[in-house]
PDB file of C-alpha atoms in Angstrom:
ATOM      1  CA  MET A 625      -7.277 -16.706  -8.519  1.00 82.00           C
ATOM      2  CA  THR A 626      -7.748 -13.902 -11.154  1.00 93.00           C
ATOM      3  CA  ILE A 627      -6.480 -10.445 -10.066  1.00 95.00           C
ATOM      4  CA  ARG A 628      -8.623  -7.658 -11.807  1.00 97.00           C
ATOM      5  CA  VAL A 629      -6.789  -4.655 -12.392  1.00 97.00           C
ATOM      6  CA  LEU A 630      -7.841  -1.040 -13.285  1.00 98.00           C
ATOM      7  CA  ILE A 631      -5.271   1.081 -14.728  1.00 97.00           C
ATOM      8  CA  ALA A 632      -5.540   4.984 -13.938  1.00 97.00           C
ATOM      9  CA  ASP A 633      -2.985   7.203 -15.853  1.00 96.00           C
ATOM     10  CA  ASP A 634      -3.565  10.317 -17.962  1.00 94.00           C
ATOM     11  CA  GLN A 635      -1.294   9.385 -20.858  1.00 94.00           C
ATOM     12  CA  ILE A 636      -2.901   6.869 -23.156  1.00 94.00           C
ATOM     13  CA  MET A 637       0.479   5.217 -24.159  1.00 94.00           C
ATOM     14  CA  ILE A 638       1.270   4.404 -20.597  1.00 93.00           C
ATOM     15  CA  ARG A 639      -2.069   3.002 -19.987  1.00 95.00           C
ATOM     16  CA  ASP A 640      -1.801   0.827 -23.071  1.00 96.00           C
ATOM     17  CA  GLY A 641       1.701  -0.207 -22.174  1.00 94.00           C
ATOM     18  CA  LEU A 642       0.842  -1.105 -18.659  1.00 95.00           C
ATOM     19  CA  ALA A 643      -2.280  -3.089 -19.778  1.00 96.00           C
ATOM     20  CA  ALA A 644      -0.200  -5.084 -22.359  1.00 95.00           C
ATOM     21  CA  LEU A 645       2.422  -5.866 -19.790  1.00 94.00           C
ATOM     22  CA  LEU A 646       0.018  -6.783 -16.896  1.00 96.00           C
ATOM     23  CA  SER A 647      -2.299  -8.806 -19.301  1.00 95.00           C
ATOM     24  CA  SER A 648       0.665 -10.979 -20.164  1.00 94.00           C
ATOM     25  CA  ALA A 649       0.619 -12.519 -16.516  1.00 94.00           C
ATOM     26  CA  PRO A 650      -1.805 -15.459 -16.686  1.00 93.00           C
ATOM     27  CA  GLU A 651      -3.631 -14.574 -13.447  1.00 95.00           C
ATOM     28  CA  ILE A 652      -3.936 -10.859 -14.159  1.00 96.00           C
ATOM     29  CA  GLU A 653      -6.990  -9.331 -15.902  1.00 96.00           C
ATOM     30  CA  VAL A 654      -7.083  -5.805 -16.840  1.00 97.00           C
ATOM     31  CA  VAL A 655     -10.686  -4.660 -16.518  1.00 97.00           C
ATOM     32  CA  GLY A 656     -10.585  -1.057 -17.391  1.00 97.00           C
ATOM     33  CA  GLN A 657      -8.370   2.027 -18.131  1.00 97.00           C
ATOM     34  CA  ALA A 658      -9.180   5.571 -16.516  1.00 97.00           C
ATOM     35  CA  GLY A 659      -7.613   8.675 -17.896  1.00 95.00           C
ATOM     36  CA  ASP A 660      -8.074  10.733 -14.713  1.00 95.00           C
ATOM     37  CA  GLY A 661      -8.827  10.375 -10.860  1.00 94.00           C
ATOM     38  CA  ARG A 662     -12.486  10.872 -11.256  1.00 95.00           C
ATOM     39  CA  GLN A 663     -13.035   8.504 -13.962  1.00 96.00           C
ATOM     40  CA  ALA A 664     -10.872   6.137 -11.880  1.00 96.00           C
ATOM     41  CA  VAL A 665     -13.229   6.318  -8.626  1.00 95.00           C
ATOM     42  CA  GLU A 666     -16.422   5.990 -11.029  1.00 95.00           C
ATOM     43  CA  MET A 667     -14.656   2.728 -12.960  1.00 96.00           C
ATOM     44  CA  ALA A 668     -13.703   1.218  -9.701  1.00 94.00           C
ATOM     45  CA  ARG A 669     -17.015   1.357  -8.201  1.00 91.00           C
ATOM     46  CA  ASP A 670     -18.743  -0.196 -11.435  1.00 93.00           C
ATOM     47  CA  LEU A 671     -16.145  -2.775 -12.213  1.00 94.00           C
ATOM     48  CA  ASP A 672     -15.065  -3.684  -8.630  1.00 92.00           C
ATOM     49  CA  PRO A 673     -11.275  -4.447  -9.460  1.00 95.00           C
ATOM     50  CA  ASP A 674      -8.960  -6.182  -6.971  1.00 94.00           C
ATOM     51  CA  VAL A 675      -6.284  -3.636  -7.615  1.00 95.00           C
ATOM     52  CA  VAL A 676      -6.049   0.042  -8.953  1.00 96.00           C
ATOM     53  CA  VAL A 677      -2.594   0.966 -10.403  1.00 96.00           C
ATOM     54  CA  MET A 678      -2.758   4.643  -9.753  1.00 95.00           C
ATOM     55  CA  ASP A 679      -0.761   7.529 -11.291  1.00 92.00           C
ATOM     56  CA  ILE A 680      -0.504  10.559  -9.045  1.00 89.00           C
ATOM     57  CA  ARG A 681      -0.697  13.645 -11.279  1.00 87.00           C
ATOM     58  CA  MET A 682      -3.970  13.603 -13.318  1.00 91.00           C
ATOM     59  CA  PRO A 683      -6.628  16.125 -14.315  1.00 90.00           C
ATOM     60  CA  GLU A 684     -10.124  16.231 -12.724  1.00 89.00           C
ATOM     61  CA  LEU A 685      -9.157  14.519  -9.678  1.00 92.00           C
ATOM     62  CA  ASP A 686      -5.555  13.684  -8.862  1.00 91.00           C
ATOM     63  CA  GLY A 687      -4.248   9.942  -7.689  1.00 91.00           C
ATOM     64  CA  LEU A 688      -4.168  11.011  -4.030  1.00 89.00           C
ATOM     65  CA  ALA A 689      -7.701  12.384  -3.867  1.00 92.00           C
ATOM     66  CA  ALA A 690      -8.853   9.341  -5.947  1.00 94.00           C
ATOM     67  CA  THR A 691      -7.207   6.956  -3.356  1.00 91.00           C
ATOM     68  CA  GLY A 692      -8.723   8.703  -0.504  1.00 89.00           C
ATOM     69  CA  GLU A 693     -12.234   8.364  -1.917  1.00 90.00           C
ATOM     70  CA  LEU A 694     -11.641   4.686  -2.774  1.00 89.00           C
ATOM     71  CA  VAL A 695      -9.895   3.494   0.357  1.00 84.00           C
ATOM     72  CA  GLY A 696      -9.561   6.393   3.022  1.00 65.00           C
ATOM     73  CA  ALA A 697     -13.204   7.092   3.395  1.00 58.00           C
ATOM     74  CA  ARG A 698     -14.162   3.530   4.019  1.00 58.00           C
ATOM     75  CA  ALA A 699     -11.318   2.911   6.406  1.00 57.00           C
ATOM     76  CA  ALA A 700     -12.454   5.938   8.319  1.00 52.00           C
ATOM     77  CA  ALA A 701     -15.939   4.425   8.593  1.00 49.00           C
ATOM     78  CA  GLY A 702     -14.666   1.511  10.344  1.00 54.00           C
ATOM     79  CA  ALA A 703     -14.448  -1.002   7.645  1.00 54.00           C
ATOM     80  CA  ASP A 704     -12.026  -4.086   8.207  1.00 54.00           C
ATOM     81  CA  PRO A 705      -8.690  -3.258   6.479  1.00 52.00           C
ATOM     82  CA  ALA A 706      -8.265  -6.779   5.448  1.00 53.00           C
ATOM     83  CA  GLU A 707     -11.766  -6.515   3.648  1.00 60.00           C
ATOM     84  CA  LEU A 708     -11.131  -3.107   1.777  1.00 69.00           C
ATOM     85  CA  ARG A 709     -11.044  -3.258  -2.008  1.00 76.00           C
ATOM     86  CA  PRO A 710      -9.673  -2.361  -4.248  1.00 90.00           C
ATOM     87  CA  LYS A 711      -6.108  -2.085  -3.214  1.00 91.00           C
ATOM     88  CA  VAL A 712      -4.327   0.980  -4.543  1.00 92.00           C
ATOM     89  CA  LEU A 713      -0.839   0.700  -6.048  1.00 93.00           C
ATOM     90  CA  ILE A 714       0.780   3.975  -6.738  1.00 90.00           C
ATOM     91  CA  LEU A 715       2.851   4.049  -9.905  1.00 89.00           C
ATOM     92  CA  THR A 716       4.899   7.205  -9.632  1.00 81.00           C
ATOM     93  CA  THR A 717       7.979   9.095 -11.212  1.00 76.00           C
ATOM     94  CA  PHE A 718       8.569  10.835  -7.848  1.00 63.00           C
ATOM     95  CA  ASP A 719      10.537   8.808  -5.182  1.00 57.00           C
ATOM     96  CA  LEU A 720      10.591  11.344  -2.263  1.00 51.00           C
ATOM     97  CA  ASP A 721       7.869  13.708  -3.613  1.00 55.00           C
ATOM     98  CA  GLU A 722       5.463  14.959  -0.905  1.00 65.00           C
ATOM     99  CA  TYR A 723       2.727  13.354  -2.915  1.00 70.00           C
ATOM    100  CA  VAL A 724       4.139   9.955  -2.094  1.00 69.00           C
ATOM    101  CA  TYR A 725       3.920  10.477   1.737  1.00 69.00           C
ATOM    102  CA  GLU A 726       0.132  11.698   1.043  1.00 77.00           C
ATOM    103  CA  ALA A 727      -0.547   8.616  -0.745  1.00 77.00           C
ATOM    104  CA  LEU A 728       0.489   6.444   1.917  1.00 75.00           C
ATOM    105  CA  ALA A 729      -1.890   8.422   4.462  1.00 75.00           C
ATOM    106  CA  ALA A 730      -4.529   8.483   1.968  1.00 80.00           C
ATOM    107  CA  GLY A 731      -4.772   4.619   2.195  1.00 81.00           C
ATOM    108  CA  ALA A 732      -2.455   3.308  -0.839  1.00 85.00           C
ATOM    109  CA  SER A 733      -1.267  -0.144  -0.144  1.00 84.00           C
ATOM    110  CA  GLY A 734       2.221   0.717  -1.684  1.00 80.00           C
ATOM    111  CA  PHE A 735       4.005   2.503  -4.467  1.00 80.00           C
ATOM    112  CA  LEU A 736       6.442   1.626  -7.269  1.00 85.00           C
ATOM    113  CA  LEU A 737       8.639   3.983  -9.625  1.00 83.00           C
ATOM    114  CA  LYS A 738       7.953   4.098 -13.038  1.00 84.00           C
ATOM    115  CA  ASP A 739      11.447   2.766 -14.006  1.00 83.00           C
ATOM    116  CA  ALA A 740      10.523  -0.264 -12.161  1.00 84.00           C
ATOM    117  CA  SER A 741      10.869  -3.640 -14.193  1.00 88.00           C
ATOM    118  CA  ALA A 742       8.165  -5.248 -15.792  1.00 90.00           C
ATOM    119  CA  ALA A 743       8.567  -8.266 -13.427  1.00 91.00           C
ATOM    120  CA  ASP A 744       8.496  -5.809 -10.466  1.00 88.00           C
ATOM    121  CA  LEU A 745       5.137  -4.394 -11.777  1.00 91.00           C
ATOM    122  CA  VAL A 746       3.535  -7.674 -12.081  1.00 93.00           C
ATOM    123  CA  ASN A 747       5.045  -9.078  -8.630  1.00 90.00           C
ATOM    124  CA  GLY A 748       3.725  -5.877  -7.100  1.00 89.00           C
ATOM    125  CA  VAL A 749       0.262  -6.281  -8.352  1.00 93.00           C
ATOM    126  CA  ARG A 750       0.264  -9.847  -6.909  1.00 91.00           C
ATOM    127  CA  VAL A 751       1.675  -8.440  -3.613  1.00 85.00           C
ATOM    128  CA  VAL A 752      -0.723  -5.661  -2.944  1.00 87.00           C
ATOM    129  CA  ALA A 753      -3.759  -8.116  -4.113  1.00 89.00           C
ATOM    130  CA  SER A 754      -2.792 -10.478  -1.370  1.00 83.00           C
ATOM    131  CA  GLY A 755      -2.933  -7.560   1.283  1.00 77.00           C
ATOM    132  CA  GLU A 756       0.752  -7.082   1.826  1.00 74.00           C
ATOM    133  CA  ALA A 757       2.407  -3.611   1.846  1.00 70.00           C
ATOM    134  CA  LEU A 758       4.783  -2.807  -1.075  1.00 71.00           C
ATOM    135  CA  LEU A 759       7.219  -0.059  -1.145  1.00 68.00           C
ATOM    136  CA  ALA A 760       9.960   0.543  -3.784  1.00 63.00           C
ATOM    137  CA  PRO A 761      13.031  -1.149  -2.541  1.00 57.00           C
ATOM    138  CA  SER A 762      15.341   1.581  -3.640  1.00 54.00           C
ATOM    139  CA  VAL A 763      13.732   4.207  -1.475  1.00 52.00           C
ATOM    140  CA  THR A 764      11.943   2.480   1.222  1.00 57.00           C
ATOM    141  CA  ARG A 765      14.109   3.481   4.201  1.00 55.00           C
ATOM    142  CA  ARG A 766      14.656   7.027   3.097  1.00 58.00           C
ATOM    143  CA  LEU A 767      10.852   7.223   2.455  1.00 58.00           C
ATOM    144  CA  ILE A 768       9.751   5.933   5.734  1.00 57.00           C
ATOM    145  CA  GLY A 769      12.422   7.722   7.620  1.00 59.00           C
ATOM    146  CA  ASP A 770      11.457  10.806   6.364  1.00 62.00           C
ATOM    147  CA  PHE A 771       7.893  10.309   6.475  1.00 57.00           C
ATOM    148  CA  ALA A 772       8.231   9.443  10.257  1.00 56.00           C
ATOM    149  CA  ARG A 773      10.005  12.543  10.866  1.00 60.00           C
ATOM    150  CA  ARG A 774       7.602  14.693   9.000  1.00 56.00           C
ATOM    151  CA  ARG A 775       4.788  13.316  11.021  1.00 54.00           C
ATOM    152  CA  ARG A 776       6.487  13.097  14.312  1.00 52.00           C
ATOM    153  CA  HIS A 777       3.806  15.441  16.001  1.00 51.00           C
ATOM    154  CA  GLN A 778       1.166  12.685  15.212  1.00 52.00           C
ATOM    155  CA  ARG A 779       2.835   9.930  17.170  1.00 54.00           C
ATOM    156  CA  PRO A 780       0.625   7.582  18.955  1.00 51.00           C
ATOM    157  CA  SER A 781       0.191   7.664  22.554  1.00 55.00           C
ATOM    158  CA  PRO A 782       2.648   5.149  24.476  1.00 62.00           C
ATOM    159  CA  ALA A 783      -0.402   3.346  25.623  1.00 63.00           C
ATOM    160  CA  ALA A 784      -1.172   2.211  21.931  1.00 61.00           C
ATOM    161  CA  THR A 785       2.481   0.833  21.726  1.00 72.00           C
ATOM    162  CA  ALA A 786       2.136  -0.828  25.139  1.00 84.00           C
ATOM    163  CA  SER A 787      -1.032  -2.642  24.046  1.00 87.00           C
ATOM    164  CA  LEU A 788       1.120  -4.879  21.841  1.00 90.00           C
ATOM    165  CA  THR A 789       2.325  -8.425  23.308  1.00 92.00           C
ATOM    166  CA  PRO A 790       6.097  -9.208  22.924  1.00 90.00           C
ATOM    167  CA  ARG A 791       5.176 -11.606  19.844  1.00 94.00           C
ATOM    168  CA  GLU A 792       3.019  -8.784  18.266  1.00 93.00           C
ATOM    169  CA  ARG A 793       6.165  -6.550  18.597  1.00 90.00           C
ATOM    170  CA  ASP A 794       8.115  -9.116  16.778  1.00 92.00           C
ATOM    171  CA  VAL A 795       5.778  -9.565  14.074  1.00 93.00           C
ATOM    172  CA  LEU A 796       5.458  -5.665  13.688  1.00 91.00           C
ATOM    173  CA  ARG A 797       9.265  -5.363  13.661  1.00 88.00           C
ATOM    174  CA  LEU A 798       9.328  -7.907  10.643  1.00 90.00           C
ATOM    175  CA  ILE A 799       6.518  -6.180   8.831  1.00 86.00           C
ATOM    176  CA  ALA A 800       8.700  -3.105   8.829  1.00 81.00           C
ATOM    177  CA  LYS A 801      11.506  -5.051   7.220  1.00 79.00           C
ATOM    178  CA  GLY A 802       9.160  -5.885   4.368  1.00 74.00           C
ATOM    179  CA  LEU A 803       8.693  -9.660   5.262  1.00 81.00           C
ATOM    180  CA  SER A 804       5.594 -11.380   3.938  1.00 81.00           C
ATOM    181  CA  ASN A 805       3.383 -13.527   6.288  1.00 87.00           C
ATOM    182  CA  ALA A 806       5.257 -16.681   4.995  1.00 87.00           C
ATOM    183  CA  GLU A 807       8.810 -15.011   5.694  1.00 89.00           C
ATOM    184  CA  ILE A 808       7.773 -13.936   9.251  1.00 92.00           C
ATOM    185  CA  ALA A 809       6.286 -17.553   9.900  1.00 93.00           C
ATOM    186  CA  ALA A 810       9.751 -18.830   8.889  1.00 94.00           C
ATOM    187  CA  GLU A 811      11.717 -16.267  11.031  1.00 93.00           C
ATOM    188  CA  LEU A 812       9.613 -16.901  14.083  1.00 94.00           C
ATOM    189  CA  VAL A 813       9.045 -20.509  13.530  1.00 94.00           C
ATOM    190  CA  LEU A 814       5.188 -20.046  13.552  1.00 93.00           C
ATOM    191  CA  ALA A 815       2.412 -21.181  11.440  1.00 94.00           C
ATOM    192  CA  GLU A 816       1.480 -18.727   8.678  1.00 91.00           C
ATOM    193  CA  GLN A 817      -2.111 -18.681   9.984  1.00 92.00           C
ATOM    194  CA  THR A 818      -0.777 -17.736  13.326  1.00 94.00           C
ATOM    195  CA  VAL A 819       1.103 -14.956  11.950  1.00 93.00           C
ATOM    196  CA  LYS A 820      -1.808 -13.716   9.998  1.00 91.00           C
ATOM    197  CA  THR A 821      -3.830 -13.620  13.294  1.00 93.00           C
ATOM    198  CA  HIS A 822      -0.847 -11.580  14.947  1.00 94.00           C
ATOM    199  CA  VAL A 823      -1.134  -9.161  11.947  1.00 91.00           C
ATOM    200  CA  GLY A 824      -4.631  -8.644  12.541  1.00 90.00           C
ATOM    201  CA  HIS A 825      -4.331  -8.074  16.155  1.00 92.00           C
ATOM    202  CA  VAL A 826      -1.573  -5.327  15.435  1.00 92.00           C
ATOM    203  CA  LEU A 827      -3.645  -3.594  12.949  1.00 88.00           C
ATOM    204  CA  THR A 828      -6.670  -3.626  15.167  1.00 88.00           C
ATOM    205  CA  LYS A 829      -4.888  -2.701  18.542  1.00 89.00           C
ATOM    206  CA  LEU A 830      -2.976   0.234  16.892  1.00 87.00           C
ATOM    207  CA  ALA A 831      -6.031   1.290  14.644  1.00 82.00           C
ATOM    208  CA  LEU A 832      -3.995   1.014  11.517  1.00 82.00           C
ATOM    209  CA  ARG A 833      -5.589   0.727   8.135  1.00 75.00           C
ATOM    210  CA  ASP A 834      -3.143  -1.756   6.492  1.00 77.00           C
ATOM    211  CA  ARG A 835       0.589  -3.252   6.661  1.00 79.00           C
ATOM    212  CA  THR A 836       1.960  -0.019   5.026  1.00 75.00           C
ATOM    213  CA  GLN A 837       0.556   2.157   7.873  1.00 78.00           C
ATOM    214  CA  ALA A 838       2.209  -0.472  10.103  1.00 83.00           C
ATOM    215  CA  VAL A 839       5.574   0.101   8.709  1.00 78.00           C
ATOM    216  CA  VAL A 840       5.145   3.803   9.148  1.00 75.00           C
ATOM    217  CA  PHE A 841       4.121   3.231  12.746  1.00 79.00           C
ATOM    218  CA  ALA A 842       7.082   1.080  13.483  1.00 81.00           C
ATOM    219  CA  TYR A 843       9.529   3.589  12.277  1.00 73.00           C
ATOM    220  CA  GLU A 844       7.641   6.149  14.069  1.00 71.00           C
ATOM    221  CA  ASN A 845       8.060   4.374  17.299  1.00 74.00           C
ATOM    222  CA  GLY A 846      11.584   2.833  17.026  1.00 70.00           C
ATOM    223  CA  LEU A 847      10.155  -0.541  16.433  1.00 72.00           C
ATOM    224  CA  ALA A 848      11.783  -1.240  13.075  1.00 67.00           C
ATOM    225  CA  GLY A 849      15.085  -2.224  14.326  1.00 58.00           C
TER     226      GLY A 849
END
């Protein structure tokens, strides 16, 4: 299946480079390029991409606000997290910048650093398009740990955590480790479709938007192992 991608970055050389790189993957089609956040929102609504590769610092409307308009508003309105499109992949130069925390809260499905390899970026688009969470491996634990400490005052109630079954806790713990559905299925000796069902139950019970927020929840509540 073709993955339709929109690139949003205020530097044309970076946009062109990303477009050339992503277009080299046979299953990825770059359907547009936006030079600022406002244009990204408008083009996404017109072009209906599967993934928006989003810079953070852009004129008119920054990547955080653009992500919120594309994803956060619909999630807040009660849309099914699994059905939300486009997915947003933040591509940033800031590994522990406050912007990254805000991006996750706004609804980004993950982020990579701009020093990532070409293979990592292509794989990142694939992962995000499939509904998985993607966090740059070099900063995942530092980022999520710090994010959890910063948002400690927003901890969910114990009742929310208690609503999970033991198997759902196992699945959440493995999501926090960055495992895909297939890897979780192998770890727990379950069918992949069963894991997918458990993931859906976890997101619904905890009122979480996506797997990225599930990772944050797990770290906040000591379920990440």
